[in-house]
Amino acid sequence: MTIIQDRLALLDTLVLEHGSHEPDGHFCVMEATAYIAGEPWSDKPKCVSPVIAAFLRSWDDSLDDDDRQMLKPYVTKVIGTKTTKRDEEKRAWMATDWLVRECVPAFLRLAGLTAHAEALEGLAALTTVKRAEKAQPTIGAARAAAGDAARDADWAAAGVAARAAAGVAVRVAAWD
């Protein structure tokens, strides 16, 4: 694991930004990681697990400018996480399972879609293609309910939560 100490000293002064950038002093979380690890400019540093990097890029892009700064500690924590293909597959399933059985239900509850939240939480852990295929009807029903709630809700908190849940559910379903 390589960390360029002179660059690490700059981490506190960096302002993480949305999206990818040219090497011009603007960084997303993964570009900052590549920079501090001494890699060529990229939002896909070779020293970081591709699954973890994808997760952090998505998280980075979903946060507002102030909240995005909370990702700074991960800049150094993820250096050296790239390991084996088997590890990457396990990480991918862990991320999928977390999204479907923990993250999405939280948004569904905010939207008043408790039955769908409970249905997703009750799924068997998503650790294989077979389990993911078996879960598709439940995921699809939650996605449809969230979409309906988003269309019916105004811009109140329930509407915002339903749209967020629909977006996450769509990404998870598309990943399969």
PDB file of C-alpha atoms in Angstrom:
ATOM      1  CA  MET A   1       0.000   0.000   0.000  1.00  0.00           C
ATOM      2  CA  THR A   2       1.472   3.311  -1.079  1.00  0.00           C
ATOM      3  CA  ILE A   3       0.489   6.657   0.357  1.00  0.00           C
ATOM      4  CA  ILE A   4       2.382   9.742  -0.768  1.00  0.00           C
ATOM      5  CA  GLN A   5       2.824  11.618   2.517  1.00  0.00           C
ATOM      6  CA  ASP A   6       3.201  15.079   0.921  1.00  0.00           C
ATOM      7  CA  ARG A   7      -0.098  14.543  -0.879  1.00  0.00           C
ATOM      8  CA  LEU A   8      -1.780  13.083   2.199  1.00  0.00           C
ATOM      9  CA  ALA A   9      -1.036  16.348   4.001  1.00  0.00           C
ATOM     10  CA  LEU A  10      -3.261  18.107   1.428  1.00  0.00           C
ATOM     11  CA  LEU A  11      -6.299  15.905   2.115  1.00  0.00           C
ATOM     12  CA  ASP A  12      -7.734  18.241   4.737  1.00  0.00           C
ATOM     13  CA  THR A  13      -7.679  21.155   2.307  1.00  0.00           C
ATOM     14  CA  LEU A  14      -9.186  19.259  -0.649  1.00  0.00           C
ATOM     15  CA  VAL A  15     -12.823  19.850  -1.461  1.00  0.00           C
ATOM     16  CA  LEU A  16     -14.407  16.715  -2.905  1.00  0.00           C
ATOM     17  CA  GLU A  17     -16.646  17.438  -5.870  1.00  0.00           C
ATOM     18  CA  HIS A  18     -19.325  15.665  -7.907  1.00  0.00           C
ATOM     19  CA  GLY A  19     -18.353  13.827 -11.084  1.00  0.00           C
ATOM     20  CA  SER A  20     -15.004  13.195 -12.719  1.00  0.00           C
ATOM     21  CA  HIS A  21     -12.443  15.878 -13.452  1.00  0.00           C
ATOM     22  CA  GLU A  22      -9.337  16.655 -15.407  1.00  0.00           C
ATOM     23  CA  PRO A  23      -6.137  16.886 -13.323  1.00  0.00           C
ATOM     24  CA  ASP A  24      -6.832  20.506 -12.378  1.00  0.00           C
ATOM     25  CA  GLY A  25      -7.020  20.461  -8.592  1.00  0.00           C
ATOM     26  CA  HIS A  26     -10.662  19.315  -8.502  1.00  0.00           C
ATOM     27  CA  PHE A  27     -11.261  15.825  -7.107  1.00  0.00           C
ATOM     28  CA  CYS A  28     -13.988  13.295  -6.582  1.00  0.00           C
ATOM     29  CA  VAL A  29     -13.322  10.778  -3.804  1.00  0.00           C
ATOM     30  CA  MET A  30     -11.677   8.253  -6.147  1.00  0.00           C
ATOM     31  CA  GLU A  31      -9.545  10.836  -7.948  1.00  0.00           C
ATOM     32  CA  ALA A  32      -8.287  11.974  -4.540  1.00  0.00           C
ATOM     33  CA  THR A  33      -7.493   8.342  -3.726  1.00  0.00           C
ATOM     34  CA  ALA A  34      -5.490   7.867  -6.937  1.00  0.00           C
ATOM     35  CA  TYR A  35      -3.651  11.132  -6.290  1.00  0.00           C
ATOM     36  CA  ILE A  36      -2.714  10.275  -2.695  1.00  0.00           C
ATOM     37  CA  ALA A  37      -1.716   6.734  -3.729  1.00  0.00           C
ATOM     38  CA  GLY A  38       0.645   8.175  -6.353  1.00  0.00           C
ATOM     39  CA  GLU A  39      -1.276   6.708  -9.289  1.00  0.00           C
ATOM     40  CA  PRO A  40      -2.024   8.400 -12.599  1.00  0.00           C
ATOM     41  CA  TRP A  41      -5.098  10.659 -12.546  1.00  0.00           C
ATOM     42  CA  SER A  42      -8.195   8.466 -12.576  1.00  0.00           C
ATOM     43  CA  ASP A  43     -11.470   7.853 -10.796  1.00  0.00           C
ATOM     44  CA  LYS A  44     -10.653   4.122 -11.040  1.00  0.00           C
ATOM     45  CA  PRO A  45      -7.398   3.715  -9.115  1.00  0.00           C
ATOM     46  CA  LYS A  46      -5.709   0.361  -9.644  1.00  0.00           C
ATOM     47  CA  CYS A  47      -5.029  -0.014  -5.896  1.00  0.00           C
ATOM     48  CA  VAL A  48      -8.747   0.013  -4.999  1.00  0.00           C
ATOM     49  CA  SER A  49     -11.287  -2.779  -5.231  1.00  0.00           C
ATOM     50  CA  PRO A  50     -13.426  -2.053  -8.322  1.00  0.00           C
ATOM     51  CA  VAL A  51     -16.588  -2.809  -6.319  1.00  0.00           C
ATOM     52  CA  ILE A  52     -15.615  -0.483  -3.490  1.00  0.00           C
ATOM     53  CA  ALA A  53     -14.592   2.194  -6.007  1.00  0.00           C
ATOM     54  CA  ALA A  54     -17.925   1.933  -7.840  1.00  0.00           C
ATOM     55  CA  PHE A  55     -19.792   2.180  -4.547  1.00  0.00           C
ATOM     56  CA  LEU A  56     -17.826   5.271  -3.510  1.00  0.00           C
ATOM     57  CA  ARG A  57     -18.223   6.959  -6.926  1.00  0.00           C
ATOM     58  CA  SER A  58     -21.970   6.455  -6.710  1.00  0.00           C
ATOM     59  CA  TRP A  59     -22.084   7.695  -3.117  1.00  0.00           C
ATOM     60  CA  ASP A  60     -19.905  10.700  -4.004  1.00  0.00           C
ATOM     61  CA  ASP A  61     -22.223  11.663  -6.855  1.00  0.00           C
ATOM     62  CA  SER A  62     -25.384  11.277  -4.755  1.00  0.00           C
ATOM     63  CA  LEU A  63     -24.316  13.675  -1.986  1.00  0.00           C
ATOM     64  CA  ASP A  64     -24.515  17.441  -1.876  1.00  0.00           C
ATOM     65  CA  ASP A  65     -21.280  19.428  -1.682  1.00  0.00           C
ATOM     66  CA  ASP A  66     -21.239  19.701   2.113  1.00  0.00           C
ATOM     67  CA  ASP A  67     -22.133  16.068   2.846  1.00  0.00           C
ATOM     68  CA  ARG A  68     -19.649  14.783   0.247  1.00  0.00           C
ATOM     69  CA  GLN A  69     -16.786  15.931   2.460  1.00  0.00           C
ATOM     70  CA  MET A  70     -17.603  13.125   4.926  1.00  0.00           C
ATOM     71  CA  LEU A  71     -16.088  10.725   2.367  1.00  0.00           C
ATOM     72  CA  LYS A  72     -12.550  12.048   2.933  1.00  0.00           C
ATOM     73  CA  PRO A  73     -11.616   9.359   5.486  1.00  0.00           C
ATOM     74  CA  TYR A  74     -12.279   6.697   2.833  1.00  0.00           C
ATOM     75  CA  VAL A  75      -9.651   8.194   0.515  1.00  0.00           C
ATOM     76  CA  THR A  76      -6.899   6.422   2.456  1.00  0.00           C
ATOM     77  CA  LYS A  77      -8.940   3.540   3.879  1.00  0.00           C
ATOM     78  CA  VAL A  78      -9.580   2.026   0.439  1.00  0.00           C
ATOM     79  CA  ILE A  79      -5.985   2.126  -0.780  1.00  0.00           C
ATOM     80  CA  GLY A  80      -4.792  -1.476  -1.111  1.00  0.00           C
ATOM     81  CA  THR A  81      -8.274  -3.043  -1.158  1.00  0.00           C
ATOM     82  CA  LYS A  82      -7.927  -4.566  -4.626  1.00  0.00           C
ATOM     83  CA  THR A  83      -7.518  -8.295  -4.134  1.00  0.00           C
ATOM     84  CA  THR A  84      -8.883 -11.353  -5.919  1.00  0.00           C
ATOM     85  CA  LYS A  85     -11.747 -11.877  -8.332  1.00  0.00           C
ATOM     86  CA  ARG A  86     -13.419 -14.044  -5.698  1.00  0.00           C
ATOM     87  CA  ASP A  87     -13.220 -11.199  -3.171  1.00  0.00           C
ATOM     88  CA  GLU A  88     -14.674  -8.798  -5.740  1.00  0.00           C
ATOM     89  CA  GLU A  89     -17.619 -11.110  -6.391  1.00  0.00           C
ATOM     90  CA  LYS A  90     -18.286 -11.412  -2.667  1.00  0.00           C
ATOM     91  CA  ARG A  91     -18.105  -7.630  -2.275  1.00  0.00           C
ATOM     92  CA  ALA A  92     -20.512  -7.158  -5.169  1.00  0.00           C
ATOM     93  CA  TRP A  93     -23.038  -9.495  -3.558  1.00  0.00           C
ATOM     94  CA  MET A  94     -22.572  -7.767  -0.200  1.00  0.00           C
ATOM     95  CA  ALA A  95     -23.310  -4.386  -1.795  1.00  0.00           C
ATOM     96  CA  THR A  96     -26.342  -5.745  -3.638  1.00  0.00           C
ATOM     97  CA  ASP A  97     -27.688  -7.389  -0.507  1.00  0.00           C
ATOM     98  CA  TRP A  98     -27.198  -4.207   1.542  1.00  0.00           C
ATOM     99  CA  LEU A  99     -28.961  -2.079  -1.074  1.00  0.00           C
ATOM    100  CA  VAL A 100     -31.941  -4.406  -1.380  1.00  0.00           C
ATOM    101  CA  ARG A 101     -32.439  -5.564   2.197  1.00  0.00           C
ATOM    102  CA  GLU A 102     -31.303  -2.497   4.181  1.00  0.00           C
ATOM    103  CA  CYS A 103     -30.979   0.715   2.170  1.00  0.00           C
ATOM    104  CA  VAL A 104     -34.114   0.516   0.024  1.00  0.00           C
ATOM    105  CA  PRO A 105     -36.361  -0.551   2.932  1.00  0.00           C
ATOM    106  CA  ALA A 106     -35.297   2.552   4.864  1.00  0.00           C
ATOM    107  CA  PHE A 107     -36.471   4.761   1.998  1.00  0.00           C
ATOM    108  CA  LEU A 108     -39.630   2.728   1.521  1.00  0.00           C
ATOM    109  CA  ARG A 109     -40.526   3.251   5.188  1.00  0.00           C
ATOM    110  CA  LEU A 110     -40.087   6.998   4.785  1.00  0.00           C
ATOM    111  CA  ALA A 111     -42.542   6.818   1.895  1.00  0.00           C
ATOM    112  CA  GLY A 112     -45.068   4.864   3.970  1.00  0.00           C
ATOM    113  CA  LEU A 113     -44.476   1.646   2.017  1.00  0.00           C
ATOM    114  CA  THR A 114     -43.851  -0.481   5.112  1.00  0.00           C
ATOM    115  CA  ALA A 115     -45.187  -3.740   3.660  1.00  0.00           C
ATOM    116  CA  HIS A 116     -42.744  -3.528   0.765  1.00  0.00           C
ATOM    117  CA  ALA A 117     -39.909  -2.603   3.136  1.00  0.00           C
ATOM    118  CA  GLU A 118     -40.676  -5.668   5.246  1.00  0.00           C
ATOM    119  CA  ALA A 119     -40.896  -7.870   2.149  1.00  0.00           C
ATOM    120  CA  LEU A 120     -37.411  -6.806   1.043  1.00  0.00           C
ATOM    121  CA  GLU A 121     -36.004  -7.234   4.544  1.00  0.00           C
ATOM    122  CA  GLY A 122     -37.476 -10.727   4.650  1.00  0.00           C
ATOM    123  CA  LEU A 123     -35.651 -11.896   1.539  1.00  0.00           C
ATOM    124  CA  ALA A 124     -32.896 -14.460   1.892  1.00  0.00           C
ATOM    125  CA  ALA A 125     -29.462 -12.855   1.735  1.00  0.00           C
ATOM    126  CA  LEU A 126     -28.628 -12.029  -1.879  1.00  0.00           C
ATOM    127  CA  THR A 127     -25.423 -13.992  -2.320  1.00  0.00           C
ATOM    128  CA  THR A 128     -25.993 -15.826  -5.610  1.00  0.00           C
ATOM    129  CA  VAL A 129     -27.601 -15.323  -9.006  1.00  0.00           C
ATOM    130  CA  LYS A 130     -30.237 -17.916  -8.097  1.00  0.00           C
ATOM    131  CA  ARG A 131     -31.242 -15.991  -4.964  1.00  0.00           C
ATOM    132  CA  ALA A 132     -31.285 -12.717  -6.871  1.00  0.00           C
ATOM    133  CA  GLU A 133     -33.528 -14.211  -9.558  1.00  0.00           C
ATOM    134  CA  LYS A 134     -35.875 -15.570  -6.901  1.00  0.00           C
ATOM    135  CA  ALA A 135     -36.015 -12.093  -5.296  1.00  0.00           C
ATOM    136  CA  GLN A 136     -36.891 -10.281  -8.541  1.00  0.00           C
ATOM    137  CA  PRO A 137     -40.705 -10.364  -8.081  1.00  0.00           C
ATOM    138  CA  THR A 138     -40.389  -8.844  -4.604  1.00  0.00           C
ATOM    139  CA  ILE A 139     -37.886  -6.238  -5.804  1.00  0.00           C
ATOM    140  CA  GLY A 140     -40.082  -5.447  -8.820  1.00  0.00           C
ATOM    141  CA  ALA A 141     -43.182  -5.001  -6.650  1.00  0.00           C
ATOM    142  CA  ALA A 142     -41.304  -2.635  -4.332  1.00  0.00           C
ATOM    143  CA  ARG A 143     -39.952  -0.696  -7.310  1.00  0.00           C
ATOM    144  CA  ALA A 144     -43.434  -0.378  -8.813  1.00  0.00           C
ATOM    145  CA  ALA A 145     -44.951   0.713  -5.499  1.00  0.00           C
ATOM    146  CA  ALA A 146     -42.192   3.285  -5.011  1.00  0.00           C
ATOM    147  CA  GLY A 147     -42.731   4.567  -8.546  1.00  0.00           C
ATOM    148  CA  ASP A 148     -46.483   4.860  -7.964  1.00  0.00           C
ATOM    149  CA  ALA A 149     -45.891   6.667  -4.674  1.00  0.00           C
ATOM    150  CA  ALA A 150     -43.463   9.048  -6.358  1.00  0.00           C
ATOM    151  CA  ARG A 151     -45.970   9.892  -9.100  1.00  0.00           C
ATOM    152  CA  ASP A 152     -48.753  10.420  -6.560  1.00  0.00           C
ATOM    153  CA  ALA A 153     -46.759  12.351  -3.958  1.00  0.00           C
ATOM    154  CA  ASP A 154     -46.020  16.050  -4.111  1.00  0.00           C
ATOM    155  CA  TRP A 155     -42.562  17.337  -3.186  1.00  0.00           C
ATOM    156  CA  ALA A 156     -43.051  16.498   0.475  1.00  0.00           C
ATOM    157  CA  ALA A 157     -40.681  14.142   2.290  1.00  0.00           C
ATOM    158  CA  ALA A 158     -42.655  11.054   1.287  1.00  0.00           C
ATOM    159  CA  GLY A 159     -42.293  11.937  -2.391  1.00  0.00           C
ATOM    160  CA  VAL A 160     -38.566  12.511  -2.118  1.00  0.00           C
ATOM    161  CA  ALA A 161     -38.106   9.201  -0.253  1.00  0.00           C
ATOM    162  CA  ALA A 162     -40.197   7.266  -2.771  1.00  0.00           C
ATOM    163  CA  ARG A 163     -38.208   8.610  -5.726  1.00  0.00           C
ATOM    164  CA  ALA A 164     -34.956   7.742  -3.986  1.00  0.00           C
ATOM    165  CA  ALA A 165     -36.174   4.210  -3.277  1.00  0.00           C
ATOM    166  CA  ALA A 166     -37.326   3.800  -6.860  1.00  0.00           C
ATOM    167  CA  GLY A 167     -33.931   4.904  -8.150  1.00  0.00           C
ATOM    168  CA  VAL A 168     -32.040   2.509  -5.895  1.00  0.00           C
ATOM    169  CA  ALA A 169     -34.395  -0.362  -6.726  1.00  0.00           C
ATOM    170  CA  VAL A 170     -33.973   0.302 -10.457  1.00  0.00           C
ATOM    171  CA  ARG A 171     -30.168   0.242 -10.139  1.00  0.00           C
ATOM    172  CA  VAL A 172     -30.284  -2.993  -8.162  1.00  0.00           C
ATOM    173  CA  ALA A 173     -32.675  -4.636 -10.615  1.00  0.00           C
ATOM    174  CA  ALA A 174     -30.554  -3.460 -13.549  1.00  0.00           C
ATOM    175  CA  TRP A 175     -27.393  -4.832 -11.907  1.00  0.00           C
ATOM    176  CA  ASP A 176     -28.931  -8.304 -11.925  1.00  0.00           C
TER     177      ASP A 176
END
